[in-house]
Coordinates of C-alpha atoms in Angstrom, one line a residue:
M27 CA 83.7 27.4 116.7
T28 CA 85.1 30.3 118.6
A29 CA 84.6 31.8 122.1
D30 CA 82.9 34.8 120.3
N31 CA 80.4 32.5 118.7
S32 CA 79.6 31.0 122.1
R33 CA 79.0 34.4 123.6
V34 CA 76.8 35.4 120.7
V35 CA 74.7 32.2 121.0
T36 CA 74.4 32.5 124.8
I37 CA 73.3 36.2 124.6
L38 CA 70.8 35.5 121.8
C39 CA 69.3 32.5 123.7
L40 CA 69.2 34.6 126.9
L41 CA 67.1 37.3 125.0
T42 CA 64.7 34.7 123.6
L43 CA 64.3 33.1 127.1
V44 CA 63.4 36.5 128.5
L45 CA 60.3 36.2 126.4
E46 CA 59.4 32.9 127.9
G47 CA 59.8 34.2 131.5
Y48 CA 57.9 37.3 130.7
D49 CA 54.9 35.5 129.4
V50 CA 54.6 33.0 132.2
V51 CA 54.6 35.7 134.9
M52 CA 52.7 38.2 132.7
Y53 CA 49.6 36.0 132.5
G54 CA 49.2 36.1 136.3
T55 CA 49.4 39.9 136.3
V56 CA 46.5 40.2 133.8
V57 CA 44.2 37.7 135.5
P58 CA 42.3 40.4 137.6
S59 CA 41.8 42.5 134.5
L60 CA 40.5 39.5 132.5
L61 CA 38.0 38.7 135.3
E62 CA 36.7 42.3 135.0
Y63 CA 36.7 42.4 131.2
E64 CA 33.0 42.8 130.5
P65 CA 32.9 41.9 126.8
W66 CA 34.1 38.4 127.6
G67 CA 32.5 37.9 131.0
L68 CA 34.9 35.2 132.0
T69 CA 34.5 33.1 135.2
A70 CA 37.4 32.1 137.4
S71 CA 37.3 28.5 136.1
E72 CA 37.5 29.9 132.5
I73 CA 40.5 32.0 133.5
G74 CA 42.1 28.9 134.9
W75 CA 41.4 27.0 131.7
L76 CA 43.2 29.7 129.7
G77 CA 46.2 29.2 132.0
S78 CA 46.2 25.5 131.2
I79 CA 46.0 26.2 127.5
L80 CA 49.5 27.7 127.7
G81 CA 50.9 24.6 129.5
L82 CA 49.3 22.3 126.9
G83 CA 50.9 24.4 124.1
M84 CA 54.3 24.2 125.8
L85 CA 53.9 20.4 126.0
A86 CA 53.1 20.3 122.3
G87 CA 56.0 22.6 121.4
A88 CA 58.5 20.5 123.4
L89 CA 57.3 17.3 121.7
L90 CA 57.6 19.0 118.3
A91 CA 61.2 20.1 119.2
A92 CA 61.9 16.5 120.1
S93 CA 60.7 15.3 116.7
F94 CA 62.2 18.0 114.4
G95 CA 64.7 20.1 116.3
D96 CA 67.8 18.1 115.6
R97 CA 67.0 17.7 111.9
M98 CA 66.1 21.4 111.3
G99 CA 69.2 22.9 113.0
R100 CA 69.3 25.3 116.0
R101 CA 69.2 28.6 114.0
R102 CA 66.2 27.7 111.9
T103 CA 64.4 26.2 114.9
L104 CA 64.9 29.3 117.1
L105 CA 63.7 31.5 114.2
I106 CA 60.5 29.4 113.9
S107 CA 59.8 29.4 117.6
V108 CA 60.3 33.1 118.1
T109 CA 58.2 33.8 115.0
V110 CA 55.4 31.7 116.3
F111 CA 55.6 33.3 119.7
S112 CA 55.7 36.8 118.4
A113 CA 52.8 36.3 115.9
A114 CA 50.7 34.7 118.6
M115 CA 51.4 37.4 121.2
T116 CA 50.5 40.0 118.6
V117 CA 47.2 38.4 118.0
C118 CA 46.6 38.2 121.8
A119 CA 47.3 41.9 122.0
A120 CA 45.1 42.9 119.0
T121 CA 42.1 40.6 119.2
R122 CA 38.9 41.3 121.1
D123 CA 37.5 37.8 120.3
Y124 CA 37.7 35.3 123.2
E125 CA 38.0 32.2 120.9
V126 CA 40.9 33.8 118.9
F127 CA 42.6 34.8 122.1
A128 CA 42.4 31.3 123.5
V129 CA 43.8 29.7 120.3
S130 CA 46.6 32.3 120.3
R131 CA 47.5 31.5 123.9
F132 CA 47.9 27.8 122.9
A133 CA 50.2 29.0 120.0
V134 CA 52.2 31.1 122.4
G135 CA 52.8 27.9 124.4
V136 CA 53.8 26.0 121.3
G137 CA 56.5 28.7 120.5
I138 CA 57.8 28.6 124.1
G139 CA 57.8 24.8 124.2
F140 CA 59.8 24.7 121.0
L141 CA 62.2 27.3 122.2
M142 CA 63.5 25.9 125.5
P143 CA 65.0 22.6 124.4
T144 CA 66.5 24.3 121.3
A145 CA 68.1 27.0 123.3
T146 CA 69.5 24.5 125.7
A147 CA 71.0 22.4 122.9
A148 CA 72.4 25.4 121.1
I149 CA 74.2 26.8 124.2
V150 CA 75.6 23.4 125.1
E151 CA 76.9 22.8 121.6
F152 CA 78.7 26.2 121.2
A153 CA 80.0 26.6 124.8
P154 CA 83.5 25.3 125.6
A155 CA 83.4 22.3 128.0
A156 CA 85.1 24.3 130.8
W157 CA 82.2 26.7 131.3
R158 CA 79.2 24.9 129.6
N159 CA 77.0 24.8 132.7
R160 CA 77.7 28.5 133.4
A161 CA 76.7 29.3 129.9
V162 CA 73.4 27.4 130.2
S163 CA 72.7 29.1 133.5
L164 CA 73.5 32.5 132.1
G165 CA 71.2 31.9 129.2
F166 CA 68.3 30.6 131.2
A167 CA 68.7 33.5 133.7
G168 CA 66.6 35.2 131.0
T169 CA 63.5 33.5 132.2
S170 CA 63.9 35.2 135.6
V171 CA 64.7 38.5 134.0
G172 CA 61.6 38.2 131.9
G173 CA 59.5 37.5 135.0
I174 CA 60.8 40.4 136.9
A175 CA 60.2 42.7 133.8
A176 CA 56.6 41.5 133.7
G177 CA 56.0 42.3 137.3
L178 CA 57.5 45.8 137.0
L179 CA 55.7 46.7 133.7
S180 CA 52.3 45.5 135.1
V181 CA 52.4 48.2 137.8
W182 CA 52.0 51.0 135.4
L183 CA 51.0 49.5 132.0
I184 CA 47.8 47.8 133.1
P185 CA 46.3 50.9 135.0
T186 CA 47.2 53.3 132.2
L187 CA 46.8 51.3 129.0
G188 CA 44.9 48.1 130.0
F189 CA 45.8 44.5 130.0
H190 CA 46.2 44.2 126.3
A191 CA 49.3 46.5 126.6
M192 CA 51.1 43.7 128.5
F193 CA 50.7 41.5 125.4
W194 CA 52.0 44.2 123.1
A195 CA 55.0 44.6 125.5
G196 CA 55.8 40.9 125.0
A197 CA 55.2 40.9 121.2
L198 CA 57.2 43.9 120.1
P199 CA 60.6 42.7 121.5
A200 CA 60.0 39.3 119.9
I201 CA 59.5 40.9 116.5
L202 CA 62.7 42.9 116.9
L203 CA 64.6 39.7 117.9
I204 CA 63.8 37.8 114.7
P205 CA 66.2 39.9 112.5
A206 CA 68.9 39.6 115.2
L207 CA 68.7 35.8 115.2
W208 CA 68.7 35.8 111.4
L209 CA 71.8 38.0 111.1
L210 CA 73.9 37.1 114.1
F211 CA 73.2 33.5 115.1
P212 CA 76.2 31.5 113.7
Q213 CA 75.8 28.6 111.4
A214 CA 77.2 25.3 112.7
P215 CA 80.7 25.0 111.2
A216 CA 81.8 21.7 109.8
G217 CA 84.4 19.9 111.9
A218 CA 84.2 22.2 114.9
P219 CA 87.5 21.9 116.7
R220 CA 86.2 22.6 120.2
G221 CA 83.1 22.1 122.3
L222 CA 80.4 19.6 121.3
P223 CA 79.9 18.6 117.7
M224 CA 77.2 20.5 115.8
V225 CA 73.9 19.2 114.7
T226 CA 73.8 17.2 111.5
P227 CA 72.6 19.2 108.5
P228 CA 68.8 18.7 107.9
D229 CA 69.3 16.9 104.6
Q230 CA 71.7 14.4 106.1
A231 CA 70.2 13.8 109.5
P232 CA 68.6 10.4 110.2
K233 CA 65.0 10.2 111.5
I234 CA 65.1 10.4 115.3
A235 CA 63.2 7.6 117.0
L236 CA 62.2 7.3 120.6
S237 CA 64.4 4.2 120.8
Q238 CA 67.5 6.2 119.9
V239 CA 66.9 8.5 122.8
F240 CA 66.6 5.6 125.2
Q241 CA 69.7 4.0 123.7
A242 CA 71.8 7.1 123.8
A243 CA 71.6 7.6 127.6
N244 CA 70.0 4.2 128.5
A245 CA 66.4 3.7 129.4
R246 CA 66.8 4.0 133.2
T247 CA 68.6 7.3 132.9
T248 CA 66.1 8.7 130.5
L249 CA 63.2 7.8 132.7
S250 CA 65.0 9.3 135.7
Y251 CA 65.4 12.5 133.8
W252 CA 61.7 12.6 133.0
A253 CA 60.8 12.0 136.7
L254 CA 63.1 14.8 137.8
M255 CA 61.6 17.2 135.3
V256 CA 58.0 16.3 136.4
I257 CA 58.8 16.8 140.1
C258 CA 60.8 20.0 139.6
L259 CA 58.2 21.7 137.4
L260 CA 55.4 20.5 139.8
L261 CA 57.3 22.2 142.7
I262 CA 57.9 25.4 140.7
F263 CA 54.4 25.9 139.4
G264 CA 52.8 24.6 142.6
T265 CA 54.7 26.9 144.9
V266 CA 54.3 29.9 142.7
T267 CA 50.6 29.3 142.8
W268 CA 50.0 28.5 146.4
L269 CA 52.9 29.9 148.5
P270 CA 51.2 33.2 149.3
K271 CA 48.1 31.4 150.5
L272 CA 50.1 28.8 152.5
M273 CA 52.1 31.6 154.3
G274 CA 49.0 33.6 154.9
G275 CA 47.4 30.6 156.4
A276 CA 50.4 30.3 158.7
G277 CA 49.6 33.7 160.2
Y278 CA 51.9 35.9 158.2
S279 CA 50.5 39.3 157.1
V280 CA 49.1 39.7 153.6
A281 CA 51.9 41.9 152.6
A282 CA 54.5 39.4 153.9
A283 CA 52.7 36.5 152.2
L284 CA 52.9 38.4 148.8
T285 CA 56.5 39.3 149.5
F286 CA 57.4 35.6 149.8
L287 CA 56.4 35.1 146.2
L288 CA 58.8 37.9 145.1
V289 CA 61.5 36.4 147.3
L290 CA 60.9 33.0 145.8
N291 CA 61.7 34.4 142.3
I292 CA 64.8 36.2 143.6
G293 CA 66.0 32.9 145.0
G294 CA 65.4 31.4 141.6
L295 CA 67.5 34.0 140.0
I296 CA 70.3 33.5 142.5
G297 CA 70.2 29.8 142.0
T298 CA 70.2 30.1 138.2
L299 CA 73.3 32.4 138.2
S300 CA 75.3 30.5 140.9
G301 CA 74.2 27.0 139.9
G302 CA 76.2 27.0 136.7
W303 CA 79.4 28.1 138.4
L304 CA 79.0 25.6 141.2
A305 CA 78.2 22.8 138.7
D306 CA 81.3 23.5 136.6
R307 CA 83.4 23.4 139.8
F308 CA 81.8 20.4 141.6
G309 CA 79.9 18.6 139.0
V310 CA 76.3 19.1 137.7
Q311 CA 74.9 16.0 139.3
A312 CA 76.1 16.9 142.8
I313 CA 74.7 20.4 142.6
I314 CA 71.3 19.1 141.4
V315 CA 71.1 16.7 144.3
A316 CA 72.1 19.4 146.7
G317 CA 69.6 21.8 145.2
F318 CA 66.7 19.5 145.6
L319 CA 67.7 18.5 149.1
A320 CA 68.1 22.2 150.1
A321 CA 64.7 23.1 148.7
G322 CA 63.1 20.2 150.6
L323 CA 64.7 21.1 153.9
A324 CA 63.9 24.8 153.5
L325 CA 60.2 23.9 152.9
F326 CA 60.3 21.6 156.0
G327 CA 61.8 24.5 157.9
L328 CA 58.9 26.8 157.1
I329 CA 56.6 24.4 159.0
C330 CA 58.1 25.8 162.2
K331 CA 56.6 29.3 161.3
P332 CA 59.9 31.1 161.9
P333 CA 60.1 34.9 162.1
T334 CA 59.5 36.7 158.8
L335 CA 63.2 37.4 158.0
V336 CA 64.2 33.7 158.6
A337 CA 61.2 32.6 156.6
C338 CA 62.3 34.8 153.7
L339 CA 65.8 33.3 153.8
L340 CA 64.2 29.8 153.7
V341 CA 62.1 30.8 150.7
V342 CA 65.2 32.1 148.9
V343 CA 66.7 28.6 149.4
A344 CA 63.5 27.0 148.2
G345 CA 63.5 29.2 145.0
S346 CA 67.2 28.6 144.4
G347 CA 66.8 24.8 144.8
T348 CA 63.8 24.6 142.4
V349 CA 64.2 27.2 139.7
G350 CA 68.0 27.1 139.7
T351 CA 67.9 23.3 139.7
Q352 CA 65.5 23.2 136.7
I353 CA 68.1 25.1 134.6
L354 CA 70.8 22.7 135.6
L355 CA 68.6 19.8 134.7
N356 CA 68.3 21.2 131.2
A357 CA 72.1 21.3 130.9
W358 CA 72.5 17.8 132.5
V359 CA 70.0 16.2 130.1
A360 CA 71.5 18.0 127.1
S361 CA 75.0 16.9 127.9
S362 CA 74.0 13.3 128.2
Y363 CA 72.9 12.9 124.6
P364 CA 74.9 13.1 121.4
A365 CA 74.2 15.9 119.0
T366 CA 72.1 13.7 116.7
C367 CA 69.4 13.4 119.3
R368 CA 70.2 16.1 121.8
A369 CA 67.1 18.3 121.1
A370 CA 65.0 15.1 121.0
G371 CA 66.3 14.1 124.5
V372 CA 65.8 17.5 126.0
G373 CA 62.5 18.0 124.2
L374 CA 61.1 14.7 125.4
A375 CA 62.3 15.4 129.0
L376 CA 60.8 18.9 129.0
G377 CA 57.6 17.7 127.3
V378 CA 57.0 15.0 129.9
G379 CA 58.0 17.5 132.6
R380 CA 55.3 19.9 131.5
L381 CA 52.9 17.4 133.0
G382 CA 54.3 18.5 136.4
A383 CA 53.8 22.1 135.4
I384 CA 50.1 21.4 134.6
A385 CA 49.6 19.3 137.7
G386 CA 51.4 21.5 140.2
P387 CA 48.6 24.1 140.9
T388 CA 46.0 21.3 140.9
Y389 CA 48.1 19.2 143.3
G390 CA 48.4 22.1 145.8
G391 CA 44.7 22.8 145.5
Y392 CA 43.8 19.2 146.2
V393 CA 46.0 19.1 149.3
I394 CA 44.4 22.3 150.6
S395 CA 40.8 21.4 149.7
A396 CA 41.3 18.0 151.4
G397 CA 41.6 19.8 154.7
A398 CA 45.3 19.2 155.4
G399 CA 46.8 21.5 158.0
Y400 CA 49.5 24.0 157.3
S401 CA 52.3 21.5 158.2
W402 CA 51.0 18.8 155.8
Q403 CA 50.5 21.4 153.1
L404 CA 54.1 22.4 153.2
A405 CA 55.2 18.8 153.6
A406 CA 53.3 17.9 150.4
F407 CA 55.8 20.1 148.5
A408 CA 58.9 19.3 150.7
L409 CA 58.6 15.5 150.3
P410 CA 58.7 15.5 146.5
A411 CA 61.9 17.7 146.6
V412 CA 63.6 15.2 148.9
A413 CA 62.5 12.3 146.7
A414 CA 63.9 14.1 143.6
A415 CA 67.3 14.4 145.5
V416 CA 67.3 10.7 146.0
I417 CA 66.4 10.0 142.4
A418 CA 69.1 12.3 141.1
S419 CA 71.7 10.7 143.3
T420 CA 71.1 7.3 141.8
V421 CA 71.4 8.4 138.1
R422 CA 74.4 7.0 136.3
P423 CA 74.4 8.6 132.9
R424 CA 76.5 7.1 130.2
P425 CA 78.6 10.0 128.7
P426 CA 77.9 10.3 125.0
E427 CA 80.7 9.9 122.4
F428 CA 81.7 13.5 121.8
S429 CA 84.4 13.1 119.3
A430 CA 85.2 16.8 119.1
E431 CA 86.1 16.9 122.8
T432 CA 88.5 14.0 122.6
Q433 CA 90.5 15.4 119.7

């Protein structure tokens, strides 16, 4: 394994993760158009159900990655995930049938869910130990880049070409990426001299059992990772859904309330890019604890209804401490398992964590509909962040036996 291979893998994974970030944000941009699309006549609840389909597909994809990712190899798994994603996005763009569209949205989620744990494992395995966390953070910055691209494209694509054009814009780059993965993604060399050992060839790999994942990092650590994933994704999806309404209810203008959502994503990008460097310098666990704690304190700070500029700075911290921390969680989990069950460990953690992504918007809606005041609404998101910091500080992972690193 060479540094050049590490760079190629990181860049290719970054490009695939741009697709994931694009799709998650893109769906929100087409919701108004879907509500006005007369041939389907969708209600708001049906639109919400379509959004949940993606999350369920991501859950299924993550669990599939946990079952088969380590045995199939990173290159083959990435090719399959991008192929499924691009095919499903193409159907979404071309179909005018609601049922076909709904099934395709589920398939898009499966491709995304399969992609994320595989990309994490691939970057971790090819990157030298000295900058592994930075490599993962750089690769996963693609999710923020994709989200920004979706927001920018929606401004002129939807008014001029309609909402289907947003799906074409996600499908076509995916189709172009497949040949690049096929030609450029390096095969795992035997007896790699540096970095983490490569995944076992598919015909030699043992069947991965859930018990092996629990044994590799011990049951308590694995369950702690699952809890952290659930809380982090609940915070991300919950705040993305409800932050504008919460801030509008606090008396901020409509324009400012919408700006907070953009600022939240900017904070996520800052946290993603800086988190890896900080983790390599001070340790990934310490930065994850600090990230969760900072996000919780920032959300508590918003309860005071500070001036708009101060509020924006607090929202940047909240975004950095949630989205940025999620990326570091992926790296932390991946580095805690040996190569024989790394994708299984990450896939299971992300799969369970998807429950938080599905529950986040519903959780926020319940708190708001229950009649809680502004302070309690924000506290409902701040408290889980602080709880996650406590959980992360108590984790004592057992380092896996990475023989290649000890040579």
